[in-house]
Amino acid sequence: MTLSALLVCVDEAVAEVLRRVLEELSIDVESCPDFARAGIRLAQERFDVVIVDGESNAEVISLLRETRLSRLNDSTLAVAVVAGQETIREMFSLGVNFVLYKPVAYDRAVSSLRAARAVMRKEKRKSARASVHAHATVDYANVQQEKATLVDLAQEGMAVQFGKKLPPTSKVYFQFKLPGQSASIRLSGQVIWQDWKGRGGVQFVDVPKASRRLLTEFLSASLPAESQQERLPDVTVEMEEPLQLATVSVAEQTHGSQARENTAQETVVQKSAPAGQSNADNRRTQTRYACRLGAEVYRTGTSVPNHCCLTDLSSGGCYLEVSLPFPAGSSVEILVRTYEMKLRLRGAVQASHPGYGMGVAFELKTKEERENVKKLTDFVATTTDPS
């Protein structure tokens, strides 16, 4: 399985180091120091990773934004080479997966790009898409029952012809029937990219069990046999290690070796604790559910939303996957939407893992807040199994 990289780097010394590492990792490299030409190549060809290093952060951000709007490379792994942390938040908001700080050392580049390659291989196996033509109704913002057409479909997302531009990073709710099926599929997703023709890419956020079963049945019948076979090793063999590597790499690049040591210490503590043992920082005595719900988190007192994924839910708290988590001790508000409800929860950050996420303990001071948490856990309990 050949992987390809577009290296957009104006510093020849840095480019030489990165080319060397990519070639050692058996990744085909196309060097393109001209940013205008790089934008054209991203519109012409699909790459597994794009690595960007420019003379200014503005041109790096501009190319990353162009990449996310590209039909071919909207979900391509992105690596940014930066001199400091001034624009890190904006870069992560554009979907940057890894950050390399200057000066770029060979050893550090090897560590990060090896982790990136593991993620690329995992994503490449999952990228098989089935062409589909199906009509759907869409709800978003203050719009209901808008008509749209599905273009292609994968396990974790789809391309949709909306016919017009939706609000940026819009949360959307779909209902549709796939060819050959009589039951309707209902799910929610996040709009990841859009083009000027009204076409957009949607990443699934909340897919009920019944809808997931219908999606799987359709893809199993529509995709070639080799695509089905390729995905099996990704789940059974390769999934755990690449995710750990990617997490450690991002933490290391963002906050140095100390973050890596802290992450390693936390991992050792979690693995050594007996099953069911109570821990002040991790409420193991409460039933936890592995879930993935789209949410927004606000630092208390501000109106700036941070889009995140709510996971590992219990009656006492949850984990929020977000690139730039708030510091431990921060007071937060979480807004969660599903088909059936819209809930606002309050809590405090108990653990912060830069580049990955944060653990939040709920603050349940009123009857309404306790009922909201119960509604959410009941909803998740009906669609997932306890961890």
XYZ file of C-alpha atoms in Angstrom:
387
model
C 0.000 0.000 0.000
C 1.865 3.100 -1.298
C 1.520 6.348 0.651
C 2.095 9.784 -0.870
C 3.098 13.142 0.587
C 3.000 16.698 -0.732
C 5.880 18.615 0.876
C 5.320 22.377 0.685
C 8.470 23.820 2.229
C 10.342 27.038 1.369
C 13.334 26.249 3.619
C 15.593 23.905 1.653
C 17.417 22.661 4.779
C 14.137 21.707 6.474
C 12.842 20.212 3.224
C 15.939 18.015 2.929
C 15.439 16.623 6.459
C 11.752 15.923 5.854
C 12.372 14.347 2.423
C 14.966 12.041 3.952
C 12.605 10.939 6.727
C 9.660 10.409 4.367
C 11.744 8.308 1.994
C 13.038 6.203 4.899
C 9.398 5.605 5.881
C 8.617 4.468 2.288
C 6.364 7.462 1.587
C 6.505 8.886 -1.939
C 7.376 12.593 -1.778
C 6.435 15.385 -4.149
C 8.251 18.621 -3.259
C 6.514 21.877 -4.129
C 8.004 25.010 -2.521
C 5.661 27.305 -4.473
C 2.410 27.806 -2.557
C 0.349 28.736 -5.627
C 1.467 25.588 -7.392
C 0.778 23.552 -4.244
C -2.835 24.744 -4.264
C -3.187 23.553 -7.868
C -1.701 20.138 -7.046
C -4.099 19.717 -4.123
C -6.985 20.316 -6.519
C -5.565 17.814 -9.032
C -4.476 14.839 -6.959
C -5.207 13.076 -3.683
C -2.331 12.866 -1.146
C -2.166 10.914 2.102
C -0.378 13.741 3.938
C 0.435 17.375 3.235
C 3.336 18.982 5.123
C 3.411 22.786 5.104
C 6.255 25.160 6.039
C 6.071 28.755 4.796
C 7.803 32.083 5.298
C 4.782 33.348 7.243
C 2.024 31.760 9.293
C -0.533 33.553 7.119
C 0.416 31.639 3.962
C 0.534 28.353 5.884
C -2.976 28.944 7.243
C -4.211 29.998 3.803
C -2.984 26.759 2.197
C -4.403 24.642 5.028
C -7.776 26.316 4.581
C -7.584 25.644 0.847
C -6.750 21.999 1.577
C -9.830 21.571 3.766
C -12.030 23.045 1.035
C -10.557 20.703 -1.564
C -12.775 17.888 -2.806
C -9.825 15.471 -3.057
C -7.875 16.393 0.091
C -10.520 17.567 2.547
C -9.631 14.762 4.997
C -5.906 14.462 4.193
C -3.570 14.268 7.203
C -1.994 17.708 7.741
C 1.382 18.489 9.336
C 2.372 22.106 10.017
C 5.954 23.261 10.604
C 5.918 26.372 12.810
C 8.319 28.598 14.728
C 6.050 29.239 17.721
C 2.608 28.726 19.256
C 0.979 32.006 18.195
C -1.321 30.458 15.574
C -1.591 26.901 16.890
C -5.256 27.276 17.883
C -6.251 28.437 14.399
C -4.220 25.670 12.772
C -5.872 23.000 14.897
C -9.266 24.479 14.014
C -8.375 23.864 10.350
C -7.725 20.200 11.055
C -3.943 20.099 11.565
C -3.072 16.658 12.957
C 0.614 17.105 13.857
C 2.856 20.074 14.573
C 6.645 20.232 14.159
C 8.522 23.086 15.789
C 11.574 24.724 14.293
C 14.423 23.986 14.229
C 13.396 20.641 12.750
C 15.653 17.905 14.115
C 15.969 14.557 12.355
C 15.122 12.452 15.444
C 12.001 14.461 16.244
C 10.858 14.404 12.619
C 11.278 10.603 12.522
C 9.197 10.180 15.695
C 6.337 12.398 14.524
C 6.186 11.240 10.913
C 6.355 7.578 11.922
C 3.260 8.189 14.064
C 1.661 10.088 11.178
C 2.361 7.173 8.817
C 0.582 4.777 11.190
C -2.485 7.026 11.156
C -2.284 7.357 7.350
C -2.257 3.597 6.890
C -5.242 3.234 9.194
C -7.176 5.972 7.398
C -6.288 4.637 3.952
C -7.859 1.289 4.800
C -10.992 3.056 5.976
C -11.301 5.356 2.978
C -13.252 3.008 0.651
C -16.377 4.820 -0.533
C -19.459 3.585 -2.306
C -21.145 5.740 -4.954
C -24.778 6.333 -4.113
C -27.683 8.448 -5.323
C -30.257 8.887 -2.580
C -32.517 11.756 -1.565
C -32.336 13.013 2.011
C -33.927 15.602 4.269
C -31.631 17.768 6.373
C -32.152 19.863 9.504
C -29.559 22.444 10.600
C -29.498 25.698 12.538
C -33.019 27.143 12.057
C -33.702 25.211 8.839
C -35.834 22.064 8.758
C -36.663 19.453 6.105
C -34.241 20.886 3.530
C -33.729 18.567 0.527
C -30.280 17.167 -0.352
C -28.764 14.331 -2.376
C -26.162 11.801 -1.198
C -23.215 11.427 -3.595
C -20.986 8.832 -1.941
C -20.901 7.003 1.372
C -18.299 5.529 3.740
C -18.354 4.084 7.249
C -17.602 7.415 8.946
C -18.876 10.032 6.521
C -20.381 10.959 3.167
C -20.392 13.543 0.394
C -23.663 15.431 -0.020
C -25.042 17.791 -2.657
C -26.772 20.471 -0.572
C -27.354 22.879 -3.457
C -26.210 25.856 -1.391
C -23.631 26.833 1.197
C -24.373 25.945 4.826
C -23.114 27.876 7.876
C -19.408 27.117 8.607
C -18.777 23.949 10.685
C -22.520 23.335 10.713
C -24.046 20.443 12.678
C -26.561 18.649 10.454
C -29.253 16.022 11.049
C -30.126 13.609 8.214
C -32.928 11.224 7.353
C -32.726 9.091 4.191
C -33.249 5.643 2.667
C -30.475 3.831 0.827
C -31.156 1.955 -2.447
C -32.575 -1.491 -1.793
C -33.561 -0.713 1.808
C -37.030 0.009 3.178
C -36.054 1.422 6.601
C -34.955 5.017 7.067
C -31.525 5.985 8.398
C -31.296 8.819 10.888
C -27.954 10.284 11.981
C -26.168 13.528 12.763
C -22.890 14.833 11.447
C -20.535 17.777 11.121
C -19.926 19.591 7.838
C -16.153 19.409 7.319
C -15.794 21.018 3.887
C -17.885 22.744 1.240
C -17.264 23.917 -2.312
C -18.790 26.677 -4.431
C -21.135 24.197 -6.165
C -23.047 23.460 -2.959
C -21.391 20.110 -2.360
C -20.060 19.258 1.100
C -18.364 16.571 3.125
C -20.021 15.328 6.319
C -18.312 13.428 9.124
C -20.701 11.288 11.178
C -21.088 12.253 14.837
C -24.037 10.310 16.243
C -25.240 7.149 14.474
C -27.849 5.016 16.322
C -27.298 1.255 16.294
C -30.140 0.537 13.873
C -28.867 3.113 11.397
C -25.298 1.848 11.715
C -26.492 -1.657 10.860
C -28.217 -0.386 7.702
C -25.091 1.553 6.659
C -22.892 -1.507 7.160
C -25.248 -3.752 5.192
C -25.297 -1.333 2.261
C -21.502 -0.848 2.207
C -20.873 -4.595 2.495
C -22.998 -5.173 -0.581
C -21.678 -2.169 -2.542
C -17.920 -2.124 -1.937
C -15.515 -4.513 -3.688
C -14.513 -7.606 -1.722
C -10.896 -6.427 -1.389
C -12.035 -3.229 0.364
C -13.867 -5.276 2.970
C -10.827 -7.491 3.525
C -8.458 -4.538 3.866
C -10.413 -3.007 6.736
C -10.307 -6.074 8.966
C -6.615 -5.837 9.978
C -7.129 -2.139 10.726
C -9.552 -2.996 13.509
C -7.989 -6.154 14.886
C -4.278 -5.415 14.576
C -3.278 -1.829 13.985
C -5.781 0.466 15.628
C -4.510 0.668 19.208
C -0.813 1.344 18.638
C -1.109 4.114 16.006
C -3.594 6.030 18.136
C -1.251 5.930 21.122
C 1.675 7.022 18.981
C -0.267 9.918 17.524
C -1.371 11.105 20.948
C 2.130 11.061 22.421
C 3.587 12.735 19.335
C 1.178 15.674 19.392
C 1.700 16.170 23.123
C 5.469 16.066 22.658
C 5.507 18.540 19.785
C 3.184 20.932 21.591
C 4.646 20.914 25.092
C 7.962 19.054 24.897
C 9.248 15.935 26.607
C 7.621 16.757 29.944
C 4.161 16.255 28.422
C 5.311 12.882 27.099
C 6.555 11.864 30.565
C 3.265 12.928 32.149
C 1.278 10.985 29.542
C 3.419 7.900 30.123
C 2.987 8.163 33.912
C -0.815 8.419 33.526
C -0.819 5.370 31.257
C 1.146 3.325 33.813
C -1.234 4.335 36.615
C -4.309 3.387 34.593
C -2.887 0.018 33.548
C -1.743 -0.922 37.050
C -5.012 -0.108 38.812
C -7.168 -3.206 39.459
C -10.457 -3.341 37.590
C -13.250 -1.545 39.448
C -10.868 0.189 41.876
C -11.953 3.710 42.843
C -9.656 6.611 41.992
C -10.111 10.258 42.953
C -9.179 11.447 39.455
C -11.050 8.773 37.499
C -14.464 7.643 38.671
C -14.035 3.963 37.909
C -16.794 2.903 40.312
C -19.414 4.451 38.010
C -20.615 2.732 34.863
C -18.869 4.291 31.868
C -20.032 4.239 28.274
C -17.741 4.516 25.256
C -19.540 6.932 22.929
C -18.846 9.644 20.356
C -21.199 12.632 20.505
C -20.611 15.967 18.815
C -20.594 18.789 21.353
C -19.500 22.355 22.021
C -17.545 23.341 25.121
C -17.322 26.877 26.479
C -15.049 28.219 29.150
C -17.400 29.687 31.743
C -17.892 33.389 31.145
C -17.061 33.311 27.422
C -19.213 32.839 24.326
C -16.523 31.285 22.113
C -17.537 27.709 21.157
C -14.917 24.958 20.906
C -16.176 22.047 18.807
C -15.272 18.716 20.383
C -16.246 15.072 20.684
C -17.752 13.828 23.961
C -16.544 10.323 24.875
C -16.294 7.968 27.842
C -19.468 9.160 29.575
C -20.562 8.354 33.126
C -23.012 9.934 35.560
C -20.092 11.779 37.167
C -18.285 13.156 34.130
C -16.981 12.645 30.613
C -13.963 13.041 28.378
C -13.869 15.724 25.656
C -11.592 15.158 22.680
C -10.288 18.600 21.678
C -6.894 19.691 20.342
C -6.422 22.603 22.753
C -7.974 21.633 26.101
C -8.481 24.096 28.942
C -6.149 23.950 31.989
C -7.060 21.710 34.911
C -9.410 23.485 37.289
C -11.182 25.482 34.559
C -14.945 25.810 34.849
C -16.734 24.809 31.629
C -20.165 24.506 30.056
C -20.910 21.700 27.579
C -23.674 21.844 24.989
C -24.781 18.467 23.581
C -27.363 18.021 20.822
C -29.011 14.815 19.641
C -32.184 14.198 17.669
C -34.220 13.945 20.841
C -32.688 16.621 23.060
C -30.486 19.632 23.578
C -28.671 19.584 26.921
C -26.397 22.064 28.694
C -24.076 20.659 31.371
C -21.633 22.333 33.738
C -18.396 20.943 35.089
C -14.751 21.427 35.967
C -11.672 20.187 34.128
C -9.969 17.463 36.164
C -7.212 16.437 33.725
C -5.846 18.226 30.666
C -3.902 16.459 27.894
C -2.649 18.992 25.304
C -3.187 17.826 21.750
C -5.737 15.219 22.821
C -8.463 16.297 25.234
C -9.604 16.815 28.821
C -11.495 14.980 31.516
C -14.444 16.872 33.000
C -16.293 16.203 36.258
C -19.930 17.289 36.166
C -21.173 19.866 38.699
C -24.743 18.901 39.540
C -26.122 21.586 41.838
C -29.741 21.606 40.723
C -32.408 19.030 40.024
C -32.504 20.090 36.354
C -28.759 19.497 35.978
C -29.041 16.029 37.505
C -31.966 15.223 35.194
C -29.998 16.432 32.158
C -27.106 14.094 32.956
C -29.530 11.215 33.490
C -31.216 11.922 30.129
C -27.837 11.890 28.385
C -26.586 8.698 30.057
C -29.926 6.982 29.392
C -29.710 7.977 25.725
C -26.134 6.705 25.414
C -26.945 3.525 27.362
C -29.571 2.562 24.795
C -27.109 2.882 21.899
C -23.825 1.606 23.372
C -22.463 -1.007 25.739
C -20.773 -0.131 29.065
C -16.966 0.118 28.958
